[in-house]
PDB file of C-alpha atoms in Angstrom:
ATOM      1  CA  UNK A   1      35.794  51.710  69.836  1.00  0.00           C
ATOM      2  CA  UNK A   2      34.479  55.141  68.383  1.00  0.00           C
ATOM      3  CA  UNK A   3      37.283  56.781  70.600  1.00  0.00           C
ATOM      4  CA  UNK A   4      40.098  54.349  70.069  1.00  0.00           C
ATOM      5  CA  UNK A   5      39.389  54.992  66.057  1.00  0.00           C
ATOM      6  CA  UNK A   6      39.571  58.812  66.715  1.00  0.00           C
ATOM      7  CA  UNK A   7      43.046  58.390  68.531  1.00  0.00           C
ATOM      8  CA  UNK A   8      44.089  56.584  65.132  1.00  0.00           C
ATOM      9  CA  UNK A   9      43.253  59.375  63.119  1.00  0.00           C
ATOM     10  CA  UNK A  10      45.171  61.438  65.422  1.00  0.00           C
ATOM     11  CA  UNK A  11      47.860  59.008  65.366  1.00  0.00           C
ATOM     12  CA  UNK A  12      47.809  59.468  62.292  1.00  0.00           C
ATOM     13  CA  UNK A  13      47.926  63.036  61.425  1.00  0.00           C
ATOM     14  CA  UNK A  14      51.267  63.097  63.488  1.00  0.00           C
ATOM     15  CA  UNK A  15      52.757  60.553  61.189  1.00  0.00           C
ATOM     16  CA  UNK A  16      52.097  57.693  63.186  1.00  0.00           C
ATOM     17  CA  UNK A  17      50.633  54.094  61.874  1.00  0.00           C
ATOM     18  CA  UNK A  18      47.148  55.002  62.634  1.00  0.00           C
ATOM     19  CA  UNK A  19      46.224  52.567  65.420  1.00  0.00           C
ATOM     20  CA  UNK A  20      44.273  53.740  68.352  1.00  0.00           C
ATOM     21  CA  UNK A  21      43.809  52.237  72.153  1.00  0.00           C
ATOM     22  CA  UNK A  22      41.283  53.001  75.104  1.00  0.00           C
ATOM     23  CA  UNK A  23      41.230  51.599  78.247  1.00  0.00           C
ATOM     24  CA  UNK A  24      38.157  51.044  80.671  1.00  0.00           C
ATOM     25  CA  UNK A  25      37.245  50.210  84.084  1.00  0.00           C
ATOM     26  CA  UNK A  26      33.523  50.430  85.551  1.00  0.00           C
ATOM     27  CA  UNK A  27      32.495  52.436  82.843  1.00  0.00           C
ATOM     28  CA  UNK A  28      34.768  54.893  82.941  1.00  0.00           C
ATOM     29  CA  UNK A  29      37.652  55.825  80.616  1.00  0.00           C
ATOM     30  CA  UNK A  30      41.145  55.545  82.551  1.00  0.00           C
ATOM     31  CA  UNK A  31      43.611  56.233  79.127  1.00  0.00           C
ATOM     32  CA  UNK A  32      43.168  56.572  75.695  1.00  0.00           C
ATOM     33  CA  UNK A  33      46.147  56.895  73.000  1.00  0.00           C
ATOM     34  CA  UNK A  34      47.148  56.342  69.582  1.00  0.00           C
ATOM     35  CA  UNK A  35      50.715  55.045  68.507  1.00  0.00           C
ATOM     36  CA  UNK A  36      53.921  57.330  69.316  1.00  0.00           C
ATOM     37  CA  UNK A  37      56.453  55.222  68.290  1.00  0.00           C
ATOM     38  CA  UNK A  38      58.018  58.175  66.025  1.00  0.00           C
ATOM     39  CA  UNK A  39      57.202  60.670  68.003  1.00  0.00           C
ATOM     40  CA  UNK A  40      59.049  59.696  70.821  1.00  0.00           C
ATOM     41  CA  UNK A  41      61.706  57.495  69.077  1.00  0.00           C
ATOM     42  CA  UNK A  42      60.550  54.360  71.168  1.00  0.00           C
ATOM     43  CA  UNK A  43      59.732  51.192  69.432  1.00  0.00           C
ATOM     44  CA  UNK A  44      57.672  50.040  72.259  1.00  0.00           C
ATOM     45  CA  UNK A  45      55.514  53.319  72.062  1.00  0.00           C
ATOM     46  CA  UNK A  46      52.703  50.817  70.911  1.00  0.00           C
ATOM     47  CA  UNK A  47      48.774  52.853  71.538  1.00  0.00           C
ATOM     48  CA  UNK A  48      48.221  49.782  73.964  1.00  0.00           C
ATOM     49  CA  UNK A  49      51.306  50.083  76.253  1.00  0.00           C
ATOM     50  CA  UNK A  50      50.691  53.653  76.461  1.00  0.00           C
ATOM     51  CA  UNK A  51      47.437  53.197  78.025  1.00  0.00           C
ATOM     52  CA  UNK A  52      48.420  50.296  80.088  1.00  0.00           C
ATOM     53  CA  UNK A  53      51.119  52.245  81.373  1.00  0.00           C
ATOM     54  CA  UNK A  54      48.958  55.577  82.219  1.00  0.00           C
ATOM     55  CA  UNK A  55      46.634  53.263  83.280  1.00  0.00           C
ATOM     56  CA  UNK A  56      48.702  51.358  85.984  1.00  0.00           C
ATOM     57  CA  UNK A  57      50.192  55.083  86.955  1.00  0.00           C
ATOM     58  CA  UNK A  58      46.755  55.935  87.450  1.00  0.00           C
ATOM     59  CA  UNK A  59      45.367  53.257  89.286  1.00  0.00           C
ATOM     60  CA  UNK A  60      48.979  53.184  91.294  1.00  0.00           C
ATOM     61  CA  UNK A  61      49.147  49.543  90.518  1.00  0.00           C
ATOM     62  CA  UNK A  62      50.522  46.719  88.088  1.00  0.00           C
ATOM     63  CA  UNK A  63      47.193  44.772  87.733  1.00  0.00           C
ATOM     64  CA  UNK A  64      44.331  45.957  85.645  1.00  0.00           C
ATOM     65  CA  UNK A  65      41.989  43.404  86.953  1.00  0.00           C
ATOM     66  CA  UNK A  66      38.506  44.659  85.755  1.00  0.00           C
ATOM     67  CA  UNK A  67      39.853  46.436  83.169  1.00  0.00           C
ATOM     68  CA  UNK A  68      38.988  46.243  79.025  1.00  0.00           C
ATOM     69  CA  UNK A  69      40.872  47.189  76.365  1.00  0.00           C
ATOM     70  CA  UNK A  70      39.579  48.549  72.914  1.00  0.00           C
ATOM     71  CA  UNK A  71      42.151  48.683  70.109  1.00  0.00           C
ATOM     72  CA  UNK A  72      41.866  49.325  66.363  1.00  0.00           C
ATOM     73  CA  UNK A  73      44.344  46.382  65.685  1.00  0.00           C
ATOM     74  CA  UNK A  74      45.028  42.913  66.762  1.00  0.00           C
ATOM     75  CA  UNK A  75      47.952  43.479  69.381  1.00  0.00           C
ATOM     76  CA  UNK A  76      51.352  42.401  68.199  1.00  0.00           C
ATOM     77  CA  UNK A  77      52.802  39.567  70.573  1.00  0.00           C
ATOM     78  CA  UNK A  78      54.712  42.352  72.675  1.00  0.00           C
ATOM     79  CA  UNK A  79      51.429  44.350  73.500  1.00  0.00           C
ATOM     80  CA  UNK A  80      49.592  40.860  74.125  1.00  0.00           C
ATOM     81  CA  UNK A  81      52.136  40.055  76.716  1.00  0.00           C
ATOM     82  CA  UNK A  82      51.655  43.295  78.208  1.00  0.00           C
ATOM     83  CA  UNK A  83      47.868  43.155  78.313  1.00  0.00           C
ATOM     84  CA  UNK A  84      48.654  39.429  79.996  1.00  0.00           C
ATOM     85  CA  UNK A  85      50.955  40.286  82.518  1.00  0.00           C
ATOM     86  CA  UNK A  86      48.311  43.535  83.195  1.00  0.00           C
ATOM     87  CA  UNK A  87      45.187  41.173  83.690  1.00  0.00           C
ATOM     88  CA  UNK A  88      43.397  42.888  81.424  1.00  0.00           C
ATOM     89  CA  UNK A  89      39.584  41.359  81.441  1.00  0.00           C
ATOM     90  CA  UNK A  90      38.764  41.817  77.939  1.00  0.00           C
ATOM     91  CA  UNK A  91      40.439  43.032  75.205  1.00  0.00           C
ATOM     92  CA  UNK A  92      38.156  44.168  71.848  1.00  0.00           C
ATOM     93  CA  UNK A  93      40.032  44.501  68.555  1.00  0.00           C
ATOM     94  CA  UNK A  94      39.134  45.762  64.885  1.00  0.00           C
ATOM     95  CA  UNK A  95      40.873  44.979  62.312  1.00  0.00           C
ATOM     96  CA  UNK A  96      42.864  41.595  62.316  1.00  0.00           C
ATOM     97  CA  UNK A  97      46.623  41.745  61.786  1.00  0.00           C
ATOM     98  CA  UNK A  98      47.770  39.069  59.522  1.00  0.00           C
ATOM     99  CA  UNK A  99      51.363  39.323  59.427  1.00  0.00           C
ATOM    100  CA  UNK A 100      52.192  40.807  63.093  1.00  0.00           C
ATOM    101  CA  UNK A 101      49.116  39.953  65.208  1.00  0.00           C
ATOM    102  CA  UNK A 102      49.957  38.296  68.734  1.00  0.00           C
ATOM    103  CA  UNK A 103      46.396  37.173  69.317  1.00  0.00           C
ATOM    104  CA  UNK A 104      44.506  35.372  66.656  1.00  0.00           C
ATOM    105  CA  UNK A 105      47.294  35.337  64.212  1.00  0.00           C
ATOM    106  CA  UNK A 106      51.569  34.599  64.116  1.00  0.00           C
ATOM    107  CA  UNK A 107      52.580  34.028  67.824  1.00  0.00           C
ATOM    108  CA  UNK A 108      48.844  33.418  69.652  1.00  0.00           C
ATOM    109  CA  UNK A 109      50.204  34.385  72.556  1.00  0.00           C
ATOM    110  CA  UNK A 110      47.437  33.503  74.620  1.00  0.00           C
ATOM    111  CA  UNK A 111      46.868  29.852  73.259  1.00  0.00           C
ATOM    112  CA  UNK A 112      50.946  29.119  74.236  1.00  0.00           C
ATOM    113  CA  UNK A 113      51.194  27.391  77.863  1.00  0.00           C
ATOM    114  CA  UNK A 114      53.545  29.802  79.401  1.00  0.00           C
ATOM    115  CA  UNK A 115      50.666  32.249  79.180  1.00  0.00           C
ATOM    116  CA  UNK A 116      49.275  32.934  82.783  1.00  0.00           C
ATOM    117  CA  UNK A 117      46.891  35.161  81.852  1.00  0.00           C
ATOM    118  CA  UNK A 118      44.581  35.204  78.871  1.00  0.00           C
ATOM    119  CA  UNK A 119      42.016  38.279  78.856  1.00  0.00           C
ATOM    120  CA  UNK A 120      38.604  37.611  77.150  1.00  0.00           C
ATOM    121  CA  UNK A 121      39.032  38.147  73.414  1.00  0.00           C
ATOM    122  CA  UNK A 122      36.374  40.176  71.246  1.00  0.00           C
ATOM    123  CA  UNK A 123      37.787  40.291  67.895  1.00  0.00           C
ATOM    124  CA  UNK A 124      35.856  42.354  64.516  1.00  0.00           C
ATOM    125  CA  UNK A 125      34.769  45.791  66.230  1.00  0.00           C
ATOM    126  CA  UNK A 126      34.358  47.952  63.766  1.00  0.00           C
ATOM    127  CA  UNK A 127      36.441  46.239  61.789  1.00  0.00           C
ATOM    128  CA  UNK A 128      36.205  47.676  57.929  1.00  0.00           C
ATOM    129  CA  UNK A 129      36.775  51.145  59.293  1.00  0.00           C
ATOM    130  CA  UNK A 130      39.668  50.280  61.179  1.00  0.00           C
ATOM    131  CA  UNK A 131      40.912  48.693  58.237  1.00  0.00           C
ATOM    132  CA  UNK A 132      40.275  50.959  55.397  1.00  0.00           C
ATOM    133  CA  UNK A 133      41.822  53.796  57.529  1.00  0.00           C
ATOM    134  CA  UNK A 134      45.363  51.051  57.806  1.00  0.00           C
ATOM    135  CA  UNK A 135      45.027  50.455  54.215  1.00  0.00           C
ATOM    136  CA  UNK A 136      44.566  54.004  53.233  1.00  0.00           C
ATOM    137  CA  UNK A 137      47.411  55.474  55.379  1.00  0.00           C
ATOM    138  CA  UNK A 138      50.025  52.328  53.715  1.00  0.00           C
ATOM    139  CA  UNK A 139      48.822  53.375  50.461  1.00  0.00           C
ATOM    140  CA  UNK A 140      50.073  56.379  50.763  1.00  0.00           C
ATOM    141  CA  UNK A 141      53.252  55.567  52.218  1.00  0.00           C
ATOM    142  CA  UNK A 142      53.940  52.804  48.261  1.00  0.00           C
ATOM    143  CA  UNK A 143      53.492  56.207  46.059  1.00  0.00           C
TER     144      UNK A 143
END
């Protein structure tokens, strides 16, 4: 989670909400990112697609069986679907996202019955400093 909250801050010096992904397998790191939605004008520029999708490109497949997922922020519902359609094993989230979570919160994606695939879910990692750095960076943005 240490390196998911580092992409943040980067995420954040570039103007970015500062929310940060990682993406494991066996140990190893296969991705890590932090949001580029402004960057490259792409609403779906989410920290978690990017490293699914460098991760699939990597791994030269669709499924990210074994995989786990470390984010600073409960997914939205379009980045849960993505990490259920991916397999993802696990997925390990800080800060909860009240009004546009996927996962514990608005849509529960995983709970709904079309769902085919719901990764093991490890919510609160690190979850004050992955808030305070949200809550700082919107704070900034009412002034």
């Amino acid at each position: 989670m240490g390196l998911a909250l580092a992409e943040a801050r980067r995420a954040e010096t570039r103007g970015e909400v500062p929310i940060g992904a990682v993406l494991v397998k066996d140990g190893t790191i296969l991705a890590s990112a932090g949001n580029r939605t402004r960057e490259m004008s792409d609403p779906t520029a989410h920290a978690e697609m990017l490293v699914i999708r460098e991760a699939c490109h990597i791994l030269d497949n669709e499924r990210l069986t074994g995989c786990d997922l470390y984010v600073t922020l409960e997914p939205c519902t379009m980045c849960a679907a993505a990490i259920s359609f991916a397999r993802i094993r696990r997925l390990y989230y800080g800060a909860q996202d009240i009004k546009g979570g996927g996962v514990e919160n608005g849509a529960r994606f995983y709970n709904q019955p079309t769902c085919l695939h719901a990764p093991e879910v490890y919510p609160g990692f690190r979850e004050q400093e992955a808030e305070d750095m949200l809550k700082a960076f919107f704070r900034t943005k009412r002034l």
